[in-house]
Coordinates of C-alpha atoms in Angstrom, one line a residue:
M811 CA 3.6 44.5 -107.8
G812 CA 0.6 42.4 -106.9
R813 CA -1.8 45.1 -107.7
F814 CA -1.1 44.7 -111.4
G815 CA -2.4 41.1 -111.3
Q816 CA 1.2 39.8 -111.6
A817 CA 0.9 38.9 -115.2
A818 CA 2.5 35.7 -116.4
I819 CA 6.1 36.0 -117.4
V820 CA 7.0 33.7 -120.3
V821 CA 10.6 33.2 -121.4
A822 CA 10.0 32.0 -124.9
V823 CA 9.6 33.2 -128.4
M824 CA 6.3 35.1 -128.5
S825 CA 4.6 36.8 -131.3
L826 CA 3.2 40.2 -130.5
L827 CA -0.5 40.1 -129.9
A828 CA -2.5 42.2 -132.3
G829 CA -3.1 45.7 -131.0
C830 CA -5.3 48.5 -132.1
S831 CA -3.3 51.6 -131.1
S832 CA 0.3 50.6 -130.3
V833 CA 3.2 52.1 -132.2
P834 CA 6.1 49.6 -132.4
P835 CA 9.6 51.1 -132.1
G836 CA 10.8 52.3 -135.6
A837 CA 7.3 52.7 -137.0
E838 CA 6.1 56.1 -138.0
P839 CA 4.0 57.7 -135.2
D840 CA 0.9 59.6 -136.1
V841 CA 2.2 62.9 -134.6
G842 CA 3.5 64.0 -138.0
D843 CA 7.2 64.3 -137.0
P844 CA 9.4 62.5 -139.6
D845 CA 12.3 62.4 -137.1
A846 CA 10.4 60.9 -134.2
A847 CA 10.5 57.3 -135.5
A848 CA 14.2 57.3 -135.8
A849 CA 14.6 59.0 -132.4
E850 CA 12.5 56.3 -130.7
A851 CA 14.5 53.5 -132.3
R852 CA 17.8 54.9 -131.0
P853 CA 19.0 53.6 -127.6
P854 CA 18.1 56.5 -125.2
G855 CA 21.3 56.2 -123.1
E856 CA 21.9 56.0 -119.4
I857 CA 19.5 57.4 -116.9
P858 CA 21.0 60.7 -115.9
A859 CA 22.9 60.7 -112.5
D860 CA 21.8 64.2 -111.5
C861 CA 18.0 63.8 -111.6
E862 CA 15.8 65.0 -108.8
V863 CA 14.2 62.0 -107.1
D864 CA 11.2 61.5 -104.8
A865 CA 12.4 60.2 -101.5
A866 CA 8.9 58.8 -100.9
A867 CA 9.4 56.5 -104.0
P868 CA 12.8 54.8 -103.5
K869 CA 14.0 52.9 -106.5
R870 CA 16.0 50.5 -104.4
Q871 CA 15.0 49.1 -101.1
M872 CA 15.3 45.9 -99.1
R873 CA 11.8 44.5 -98.4
G874 CA 12.4 41.1 -96.9
V875 CA 10.7 38.4 -94.9
W876 CA 12.2 35.5 -93.0
L877 CA 10.9 32.1 -94.2
T878 CA 11.7 29.8 -91.2
T879 CA 12.0 26.0 -91.5
V880 CA 13.1 25.2 -87.9
R881 CA 10.3 23.6 -86.0
N882 CA 8.1 24.0 -89.1
I883 CA 7.4 27.6 -88.1
D884 CA 6.7 28.9 -91.6
W885 CA 7.4 26.1 -94.0
P886 CA 6.7 23.3 -94.5
S887 CA 3.7 23.6 -92.2
E888 CA 4.2 20.0 -91.1
D889 CA 7.0 17.5 -91.3
D890 CA 5.0 14.8 -93.1
L891 CA 3.9 16.5 -96.3
S892 CA 4.5 15.1 -99.7
E893 CA 6.9 16.7 -102.2
G894 CA 3.9 18.1 -104.1
Q895 CA 2.4 19.5 -101.0
Q896 CA 5.6 21.1 -99.9
K897 CA 6.1 22.7 -103.3
K898 CA 2.6 24.0 -103.3
E899 CA 3.0 25.6 -99.9
L900 CA 6.3 27.2 -100.8
I901 CA 4.9 28.7 -104.1
E902 CA 2.0 30.1 -102.1
Q903 CA 4.4 31.7 -99.7
L904 CA 6.5 33.2 -102.5
D905 CA 3.3 34.5 -104.2
R906 CA 2.2 36.1 -101.0
A907 CA 5.6 37.8 -100.6
R908 CA 5.4 39.2 -104.1
D909 CA 1.8 40.3 -103.8
L910 CA 2.7 42.3 -100.6
G911 CA 5.4 44.2 -102.6
L912 CA 8.3 42.4 -100.9
N913 CA 11.4 41.7 -102.9
A914 CA 13.5 39.2 -100.9
V915 CA 13.0 36.0 -99.0
F916 CA 15.5 34.8 -96.3
F917 CA 15.1 31.1 -96.7
H918 CA 16.2 29.0 -93.7
A919 CA 18.6 26.6 -95.4
R920 CA 20.5 25.3 -92.4
P921 CA 18.4 25.4 -89.2
T922 CA 20.2 23.0 -86.9
A923 CA 23.5 21.9 -88.4
D924 CA 21.6 20.1 -91.1
A925 CA 20.4 20.9 -94.6
V926 CA 17.2 22.0 -96.4
Y927 CA 19.1 21.3 -99.6
R928 CA 21.0 18.3 -101.1
S929 CA 24.3 18.1 -99.3
D930 CA 27.3 15.8 -99.0
K931 CA 28.3 17.4 -95.8
E932 CA 25.2 17.4 -93.5
P933 CA 22.0 15.4 -93.4
W934 CA 18.6 16.5 -94.5
A935 CA 16.8 18.5 -91.8
R936 CA 14.1 16.6 -90.0
Y937 CA 11.6 19.3 -90.6
L938 CA 11.2 18.0 -94.2
T939 CA 10.2 14.4 -93.5
G940 CA 10.1 14.0 -89.7
T941 CA 13.4 12.2 -89.6
Q942 CA 16.8 13.8 -89.9
G943 CA 18.5 12.4 -93.0
G944 CA 15.1 11.7 -94.7
D945 CA 15.3 12.6 -98.4
P946 CA 12.3 14.7 -99.4
G947 CA 12.7 13.6 -103.0
Y948 CA 13.8 17.0 -104.4
D949 CA 16.1 19.9 -103.5
P950 CA 14.0 22.6 -101.6
L951 CA 16.7 25.3 -101.8
E952 CA 17.1 24.9 -105.6
F953 CA 13.4 24.9 -106.0
A954 CA 12.9 28.0 -103.8
T955 CA 15.7 29.9 -105.5
T956 CA 14.3 29.2 -109.0
E957 CA 10.7 30.0 -108.0
A958 CA 11.7 33.2 -106.1
H959 CA 13.7 34.5 -109.1
K960 CA 10.7 33.8 -111.4
R961 CA 8.7 36.2 -109.3
G962 CA 11.4 38.9 -109.1
L963 CA 12.3 38.0 -105.5
E964 CA 15.8 37.6 -104.2
L965 CA 16.7 34.5 -102.2
H966 CA 19.1 34.8 -99.3
A967 CA 20.2 31.5 -97.8
W968 CA 19.9 31.7 -94.0
F969 CA 22.3 29.7 -91.9
N970 CA 22.5 29.0 -88.1
P971 CA 26.3 28.7 -87.8
Y972 CA 26.6 26.8 -84.5
R973 CA 23.2 25.6 -83.3
V974 CA 22.8 21.8 -83.4
G975 CA 19.3 21.6 -82.0
W976 CA 17.3 20.7 -78.9
N977 CA 18.3 17.8 -76.6
D978 CA 14.9 16.2 -77.4
P979 CA 14.5 15.2 -80.2
D980 CA 17.5 16.6 -82.1
L981 CA 20.6 15.4 -80.0
E982 CA 18.9 12.1 -79.2
N983 CA 18.3 11.4 -82.9
L984 CA 21.4 12.6 -84.8
A985 CA 21.7 10.9 -88.2
E986 CA 24.6 8.6 -88.7
D987 CA 26.2 10.9 -91.2
H988 CA 25.8 14.0 -89.0
P989 CA 29.2 15.8 -88.5
L990 CA 28.8 15.5 -84.7
S991 CA 28.5 11.7 -85.0
E992 CA 32.0 11.7 -86.4
H993 CA 33.2 14.6 -84.2
P994 CA 31.5 14.3 -80.9
D995 CA 34.2 16.6 -79.4
W996 CA 32.7 19.5 -81.4
L997 CA 29.5 19.4 -79.3
I998 CA 28.8 21.5 -76.2
T999 CA 25.4 21.2 -74.5
Y1000 CA 24.0 24.2 -72.9
D1001 CA 20.6 24.6 -71.3
D1002 CA 18.3 22.4 -73.4
Q1003 CA 20.3 22.7 -76.7
G1004 CA 23.4 21.5 -78.4
W1005 CA 26.0 23.8 -80.0
M1006 CA 29.0 23.3 -82.2
D1007 CA 31.9 24.7 -80.2
P1008 CA 32.8 28.2 -81.7
G1009 CA 36.2 28.1 -80.1
N1010 CA 37.3 25.0 -82.0
P1011 CA 39.1 26.0 -85.3
E1012 CA 37.9 22.8 -86.9
V1013 CA 34.3 23.9 -86.3
R1014 CA 35.0 27.3 -87.8
A1015 CA 36.5 25.7 -90.9
W1016 CA 33.5 23.3 -91.1
V1017 CA 30.9 26.0 -90.9
S1018 CA 32.7 28.1 -93.5
D1019 CA 33.0 25.2 -95.9
V1020 CA 29.3 24.4 -95.5
V1021 CA 28.4 28.0 -96.4
L1022 CA 30.8 28.1 -99.3
D1023 CA 29.4 24.8 -100.6
V1024 CA 26.0 26.4 -100.9
V1025 CA 27.5 29.6 -102.4
D1026 CA 29.3 27.5 -105.1
R1027 CA 26.4 25.3 -106.0
Y1028 CA 23.3 27.5 -105.8
D1029 CA 22.3 30.7 -107.6
I1030 CA 21.5 32.5 -104.3
D1031 CA 21.6 36.3 -103.9
G1032 CA 22.8 36.4 -100.3
V1033 CA 24.2 34.5 -97.3
H1034 CA 22.5 35.4 -94.0
F1035 CA 23.2 34.7 -90.3
D1036 CA 20.8 35.4 -87.5
D1037 CA 21.5 36.1 -83.8
Y1038 CA 22.6 32.6 -82.8
F1039 CA 26.3 32.7 -82.1
Y1040 CA 27.2 31.8 -78.6
P1041 CA 23.9 30.9 -76.9
Y1042 CA 21.7 33.4 -75.0
P1043 CA 22.3 33.0 -71.3
D1044 CA 20.1 30.5 -69.5
E1045 CA 17.9 31.4 -66.6
D1046 CA 20.6 30.3 -64.1
G1047 CA 23.3 32.3 -65.8
S1048 CA 25.5 29.3 -66.0
D1049 CA 28.6 29.5 -68.2
F1050 CA 29.1 27.9 -71.6
G1051 CA 31.2 24.8 -71.2
D1052 CA 34.1 25.5 -73.5
D1053 CA 36.9 24.9 -71.0
T1054 CA 38.6 22.4 -73.3
S1055 CA 38.9 24.7 -76.3
W1056 CA 39.7 27.7 -74.2
K1057 CA 42.8 25.9 -72.7
K1058 CA 43.8 24.5 -76.1
Y1059 CA 43.2 27.4 -78.5
R1060 CA 43.2 30.6 -76.5
G1061 CA 46.7 31.6 -77.7
D1062 CA 47.7 35.0 -76.2
F1063 CA 44.2 35.8 -74.9
T1064 CA 43.9 36.2 -71.2
D1065 CA 40.2 37.2 -71.2
R1066 CA 37.8 34.5 -72.2
A1067 CA 35.1 36.9 -73.4
D1068 CA 37.6 38.6 -75.7
W1069 CA 38.7 35.2 -77.0
R1070 CA 35.0 34.2 -77.7
R1071 CA 34.4 37.5 -79.6
D1072 CA 37.5 36.8 -81.6
N1073 CA 36.2 33.4 -82.5
V1074 CA 33.0 34.8 -83.9
N1075 CA 34.9 37.7 -85.6
Q1076 CA 37.1 35.2 -87.4
L1077 CA 34.2 33.2 -88.7
I1078 CA 32.4 36.4 -90.0
S1079 CA 35.6 37.7 -91.7
E1080 CA 36.5 34.4 -93.2
I1081 CA 33.1 33.8 -94.7
H1082 CA 32.9 37.3 -96.1
N1083 CA 36.3 37.1 -97.7
R1084 CA 35.7 33.7 -99.2
I1085 CA 32.4 34.8 -100.7
E1086 CA 34.1 37.9 -102.1
R1087 CA 36.7 35.7 -103.8
R1088 CA 34.2 33.3 -105.3
K1089 CA 31.0 35.2 -106.0
P1090 CA 31.3 38.8 -105.0
W1091 CA 27.7 39.5 -106.0
V1092 CA 26.4 37.3 -103.2
R1093 CA 25.8 39.6 -100.3
F1094 CA 26.6 38.6 -96.7
G1095 CA 24.6 40.0 -93.8
V1096 CA 23.6 39.3 -90.2
S1097 CA 20.5 40.0 -88.2
P1098 CA 21.8 40.3 -84.6
F1099 CA 20.0 41.0 -81.4
G1100 CA 18.9 44.6 -81.4
I1101 CA 21.2 45.9 -78.7
W1102 CA 25.0 45.9 -79.1
R1103 CA 25.8 47.5 -75.7
N1104 CA 24.1 49.8 -73.3
E1105 CA 25.6 53.2 -72.7
R1106 CA 25.9 52.6 -69.0
T1107 CA 28.3 49.7 -69.9
D1108 CA 30.0 51.5 -72.8
P1109 CA 29.5 55.2 -73.6
T1110 CA 29.4 54.4 -77.3
G1111 CA 26.4 52.1 -76.7
S1112 CA 22.7 52.9 -77.0
A1113 CA 20.6 54.5 -74.3
T1114 CA 19.0 51.1 -73.5
K1115 CA 18.8 48.8 -70.5
G1116 CA 18.6 45.3 -72.1
L1117 CA 20.7 42.3 -72.8
E1118 CA 23.9 43.2 -74.7
S1119 CA 24.9 41.0 -77.6
Y1120 CA 28.5 42.0 -77.3
D1121 CA 28.7 40.5 -73.8
A1122 CA 26.0 37.8 -73.8
Q1123 CA 26.6 36.3 -77.2
Y1124 CA 30.1 37.6 -77.9
A1125 CA 28.8 39.2 -81.1
D1126 CA 30.7 42.4 -81.8
T1127 CA 28.4 43.6 -84.5
R1128 CA 29.7 47.1 -84.5
A1129 CA 33.2 45.9 -85.3
W1130 CA 31.8 44.0 -88.3
I1131 CA 30.3 47.2 -89.6
Q1132 CA 33.5 49.2 -89.0
E1133 CA 35.8 46.5 -90.5
G1134 CA 33.5 45.9 -93.5
T1135 CA 33.2 42.2 -92.9
I1136 CA 29.5 42.3 -93.7
D1137 CA 27.6 43.8 -96.5
Y1138 CA 24.4 44.6 -94.6
I1139 CA 23.1 44.4 -91.1
A1140 CA 19.5 43.9 -90.1
P1141 CA 19.3 44.3 -86.3
Q1142 CA 16.3 42.7 -84.6
V1143 CA 14.7 45.9 -83.2
Y1144 CA 11.8 44.0 -81.8
W1145 CA 10.5 46.6 -79.4
P1146 CA 7.9 49.3 -79.9
Q1147 CA 8.4 53.1 -79.7
G1148 CA 8.3 54.2 -76.1
F1149 CA 9.4 51.0 -74.5
D1150 CA 11.6 52.1 -71.7
A1151 CA 14.3 49.4 -71.7
A1152 CA 14.8 49.3 -75.4
D1153 CA 13.0 52.0 -77.3
Y1154 CA 12.6 51.6 -81.0
A1155 CA 13.0 55.4 -81.3
T1156 CA 16.3 55.1 -79.5
L1157 CA 17.8 52.1 -81.3
V1158 CA 17.1 53.0 -84.9
P1159 CA 19.0 56.3 -84.7
W1160 CA 21.8 54.5 -82.9
W1161 CA 22.1 51.9 -85.6
A1162 CA 21.9 54.6 -88.3
E1163 CA 24.8 56.4 -86.7
Q1164 CA 26.9 53.2 -86.8
V1165 CA 26.5 52.5 -90.5
A1166 CA 26.8 56.1 -91.6
G1167 CA 29.6 56.5 -94.1
T1168 CA 30.7 52.8 -93.9
G1169 CA 29.2 51.3 -97.0
V1170 CA 27.3 48.7 -94.9
D1171 CA 23.6 48.8 -95.6
L1172 CA 21.1 49.0 -92.7
Y1173 CA 17.8 47.2 -92.7
I1174 CA 15.6 47.0 -89.6
G1175 CA 14.3 43.7 -88.4
Q1176 CA 10.6 44.1 -87.7
A1177 CA 8.7 42.0 -85.1
A1178 CA 5.6 41.1 -87.1
Y1179 CA 5.0 38.2 -84.7
K1180 CA 4.4 40.8 -81.9
V1181 CA 1.5 42.5 -83.6
G1182 CA -1.4 42.6 -81.2
D1183 CA 0.8 42.7 -78.1
D1184 CA 1.1 45.7 -75.9
G1185 CA 2.8 48.5 -77.8
W1186 CA 1.9 46.7 -81.1
K1187 CA -1.9 47.3 -81.2
G1188 CA -3.7 48.4 -84.3
S1189 CA -3.4 48.0 -88.0
D1190 CA -0.6 50.6 -88.0
A1191 CA 1.6 48.6 -85.7
L1192 CA 4.2 48.1 -88.4
S1193 CA 3.6 51.2 -90.6
R1194 CA 4.3 53.5 -87.7
Q1195 CA 7.7 52.0 -87.3
L1196 CA 8.3 52.6 -91.0
D1197 CA 7.0 56.1 -90.5
F1198 CA 9.7 56.7 -88.0
N1199 CA 12.4 55.2 -90.3
T1200 CA 11.8 57.8 -92.9
D1201 CA 13.7 60.4 -90.8
Y1202 CA 16.8 58.3 -91.1
P1203 CA 18.1 57.9 -94.7
E1204 CA 20.6 55.3 -93.5
V1205 CA 17.7 52.9 -93.1
T1206 CA 17.3 51.4 -96.6
G1207 CA 14.9 48.6 -95.9
D1208 CA 13.1 46.3 -93.5
V1209 CA 12.9 42.5 -92.9
Y1210 CA 9.8 40.9 -91.2
F1211 CA 9.8 38.0 -88.8
S1212 CA 8.2 35.9 -90.1
M1213 CA 6.0 34.8 -93.0
K1214 CA 3.6 33.0 -90.8
S1215 CA 2.9 36.1 -88.8
L1216 CA 2.4 38.1 -92.0
N1217 CA -0.4 35.6 -92.8
D1218 CA -2.1 35.8 -89.4
V1219 CA -1.5 38.1 -86.5
A1220 CA 0.1 40.8 -88.8
D1221 CA -2.2 40.4 -91.8
D1222 CA -3.9 43.8 -91.4
A1223 CA -0.7 45.5 -90.4
I1224 CA 1.4 44.3 -93.3
G1225 CA -1.6 45.1 -95.6
K1226 CA -1.4 48.7 -94.4
V1227 CA 2.4 48.7 -95.0
A1228 CA 1.9 47.3 -98.5
A1229 CA -0.8 50.0 -99.3
E1230 CA 1.2 52.9 -97.9
Y1231 CA 4.9 52.0 -98.5
Y1232 CA 5.0 49.2 -101.1
R1233 CA 2.4 50.4 -103.6
R1234 CA 5.3 50.5 -106.1
P1235 CA 7.9 47.8 -106.5
A1236 CA 11.5 48.4 -105.6
L1237 CA 14.7 47.1 -107.1
P1238 CA 16.9 45.1 -104.7
P1239 CA 20.0 46.8 -103.3
R1240 CA 23.0 46.6 -105.5
A1241 CA 26.0 44.4 -104.6
T1242 CA 29.3 46.1 -104.4
G1243 CA 31.7 45.5 -107.2
D1244 CA 33.3 46.9 -110.4
A1245 CA 31.3 44.9 -112.9
A1246 CA 30.2 46.8 -116.0
A1247 CA 26.5 47.5 -116.4
P1248 CA 24.7 44.8 -118.4
E1249 CA 23.7 45.2 -122.0
P1250 CA 20.3 46.9 -122.6
V1251 CA 17.4 44.9 -123.8
T1252 CA 16.3 45.5 -127.4
G1253 CA 13.3 45.1 -129.6
L1254 CA 10.7 46.2 -127.0
E1255 CA 7.2 46.1 -128.4
A1256 CA 3.9 46.9 -126.7
A1257 CA 0.3 46.3 -127.7
R1258 CA -3.1 46.5 -126.1
S1259 CA -5.3 43.4 -125.8
E1260 CA -8.2 42.2 -123.8
E1261 CA -5.8 41.1 -121.1
G1262 CA -4.1 44.5 -120.8
V1263 CA -0.9 45.6 -122.5
R1264 CA 1.5 42.9 -123.7
L1265 CA 5.2 43.7 -123.7
V1266 CA 7.8 41.5 -125.5
W1267 CA 11.5 42.2 -125.8
D1268 CA 14.8 40.6 -126.7
T1269 CA 17.7 40.0 -124.3
T1270 CA 21.3 39.0 -124.7
G1271 CA 20.9 36.5 -121.8
G1272 CA 22.2 36.5 -118.3
A1273 CA 19.8 38.9 -116.8
R1274 CA 18.9 38.1 -113.2
F1275 CA 15.8 40.3 -113.2
H1276 CA 14.1 42.8 -115.5
A1277 CA 12.6 46.1 -114.4
I1278 CA 9.6 47.5 -116.3
Y1279 CA 8.7 51.1 -116.2
R1280 CA 5.5 52.8 -117.4
V1281 CA 5.7 56.6 -117.9
P1282 CA 2.9 58.9 -119.0
D1283 CA 3.6 60.1 -122.6
N1284 CA 3.4 63.8 -122.3
G1285 CA 5.4 64.5 -125.4
A1286 CA 9.1 65.1 -124.6
E1287 CA 11.1 62.1 -123.4
D1288 CA 12.8 62.6 -120.0
L1289 CA 14.8 59.6 -118.6
C1290 CA 14.8 61.3 -115.2
A1291 CA 11.3 59.7 -115.0
L1292 CA 13.2 56.4 -114.4
A1293 CA 15.5 57.7 -111.7
D1294 CA 13.2 56.8 -108.8
G1295 CA 10.4 54.3 -108.2
T1296 CA 7.6 56.6 -109.2
H1297 CA 7.0 54.9 -112.6
L1298 CA 8.5 51.4 -111.8
L1299 CA 5.7 49.0 -112.8
A1300 CA 7.2 45.6 -112.0
V1301 CA 10.4 43.6 -111.3
V1302 CA 10.3 40.2 -113.0
G1303 CA 12.5 37.3 -113.5
G1304 CA 15.3 37.4 -116.0
N1305 CA 16.5 34.7 -118.3
A1306 CA 19.7 32.8 -118.5
T1307 CA 19.9 32.6 -122.3
E1308 CA 19.3 34.8 -125.3
G1309 CA 15.7 35.0 -126.4
R1310 CA 12.3 36.7 -126.2
Q1311 CA 10.7 37.6 -122.9
A1312 CA 7.2 38.8 -122.3
F1313 CA 5.1 40.5 -119.6
T1314 CA 1.5 41.7 -119.5
D1315 CA 0.5 44.9 -117.8
A1316 CA -2.9 43.7 -116.6
D1317 CA -3.9 47.1 -115.1
P1318 CA -2.9 49.5 -117.8
A1319 CA -3.3 53.2 -117.8
D1320 CA -6.1 54.7 -119.9
G1321 CA -3.9 57.5 -121.4
P1322 CA -0.9 57.3 -123.7
V1323 CA 2.3 55.9 -122.1
R1324 CA 5.8 54.9 -122.8
Y1325 CA 7.2 51.6 -121.6
Y1326 CA 10.8 50.9 -120.9
V1327 CA 12.6 47.7 -119.8
T1328 CA 16.0 47.4 -118.1
A1329 CA 18.1 44.4 -117.2
L1330 CA 19.7 43.7 -113.8
D1331 CA 22.8 41.5 -113.7
D1332 CA 24.1 39.3 -110.9
Y1333 CA 25.3 42.4 -109.0
R1334 CA 21.8 43.9 -109.4
A1335 CA 23.4 46.6 -111.5
E1336 CA 20.9 48.1 -113.9
S1337 CA 21.4 48.5 -117.6
A1338 CA 20.5 51.6 -119.7
P1339 CA 16.8 51.5 -120.6
S1340 CA 15.5 50.1 -123.8
P1341 CA 14.2 52.4 -126.5
A1342 CA 10.6 53.3 -125.5
A1343 CA 7.6 51.4 -126.7
R1344 CA 4.6 53.8 -127.0
V1345 CA 1.0 52.8 -126.4
D1346 CA -1.8 55.4 -127.2
A1347 CA -4.9 55.9 -125.2
G1348 CA -7.5 53.2 -125.6
E1349 CA -9.8 50.7 -123.8
G1350 CA -8.5 47.5 -125.5
G1351 CA -7.7 45.8 -128.8

């Protein structure tokens, strides 16, 4: 999308700029066909379902990046920036994501049992002001969501469900209104960090309520958990100190590992079900450690020899896929092809097999931060992973860790990905649900000007995004041209109310073209296309 100069998107009443050679819908074209004008003014109907599509130009795909707030990894760069400086940095990050052809940002909203948003439940994260509970003067999650949507980007709110932070400085400086100040019995310290006890039902209810509070109050597109459930084992292999909750809440369980997995399973299922009841268009997904189990432990596991999330973190990710308690999974396959203990070329097919036929989407977590390390050398360090993915149609996207790395060590590598894989934009994946397709946009007009080709159209309101297509005008109209991403020009923000919306194609084609616009609703379901707006060949107005 960035290669078109990302023309300004204005949600306002706009008059059509004077154009030399455009033909507004309904006007008589100069081809001499008296029926053509009426044909162009008629709604063209749905895009046919039986079109042949180009697999190399997917219309829908997840192209995401994690935007990390913990320890100021990605944003804000420091914990003493002003509101204006924070907003400026965040806008720069979102612009960068858009210009790379990405379409989703996984925004770290709850890094350490605190909030990067205005909350009555948990204090402000210290990464905003240097002090936990310090008010930054605005709501970063609301600002990020609004600005992401303006740029045609999804915003998934990323939560750490149990992590409270590091002993120094987090546990030593908990704000007075922190939930653990009121419920110190919820805290378990392990290694150098503190954790909310996953075995305590009150903790599960609290975490679920925190997540649903955000779902209810913010116009987010997804809820996201990473790999932090029970903690990774420390170097000494010491056990997690949950004796109290094990004795009190184990019920009929006789094996503590099974009980721990059930604790996590209940949290995942409860959050998924609650989101489905409240806002079913908000997608729920997890990015777990890349190995579920090794086949030497379990014959259904992968041919790997690494840490097993099932046994080490009590995360039965395969069960979540099988039971449908997540909408997507983005395993952190942070190893290169050919790595003996955990080969990327082994794990991707294994994960593809797990999701096949389940309805759960699979995106691969990509280790952008490792570019330059052994196995990750060269500008093709990321693109060769995507090359491999093309053999597995179950893989429908990638998510990169993290934005900082895309801006430094992985700059060349993500640039190659953008040039080879993201030259065309992609619609975000559709949320499941039975909602009817949104109403088509109307009144699309197009005209050449010194800035490019200006498009304006009317909407009935409520569009989350708009998709803009540009198709060479070779005479006969064929809506199959809109069935894949070959002619997808841009994905831009929608508008909440009725009115006129505008976009400028700043890198227009020289020859005659037809433009179409569609609306995407909260489910990211796509409307029928607008009637075409034709623009003849020309060099300007």
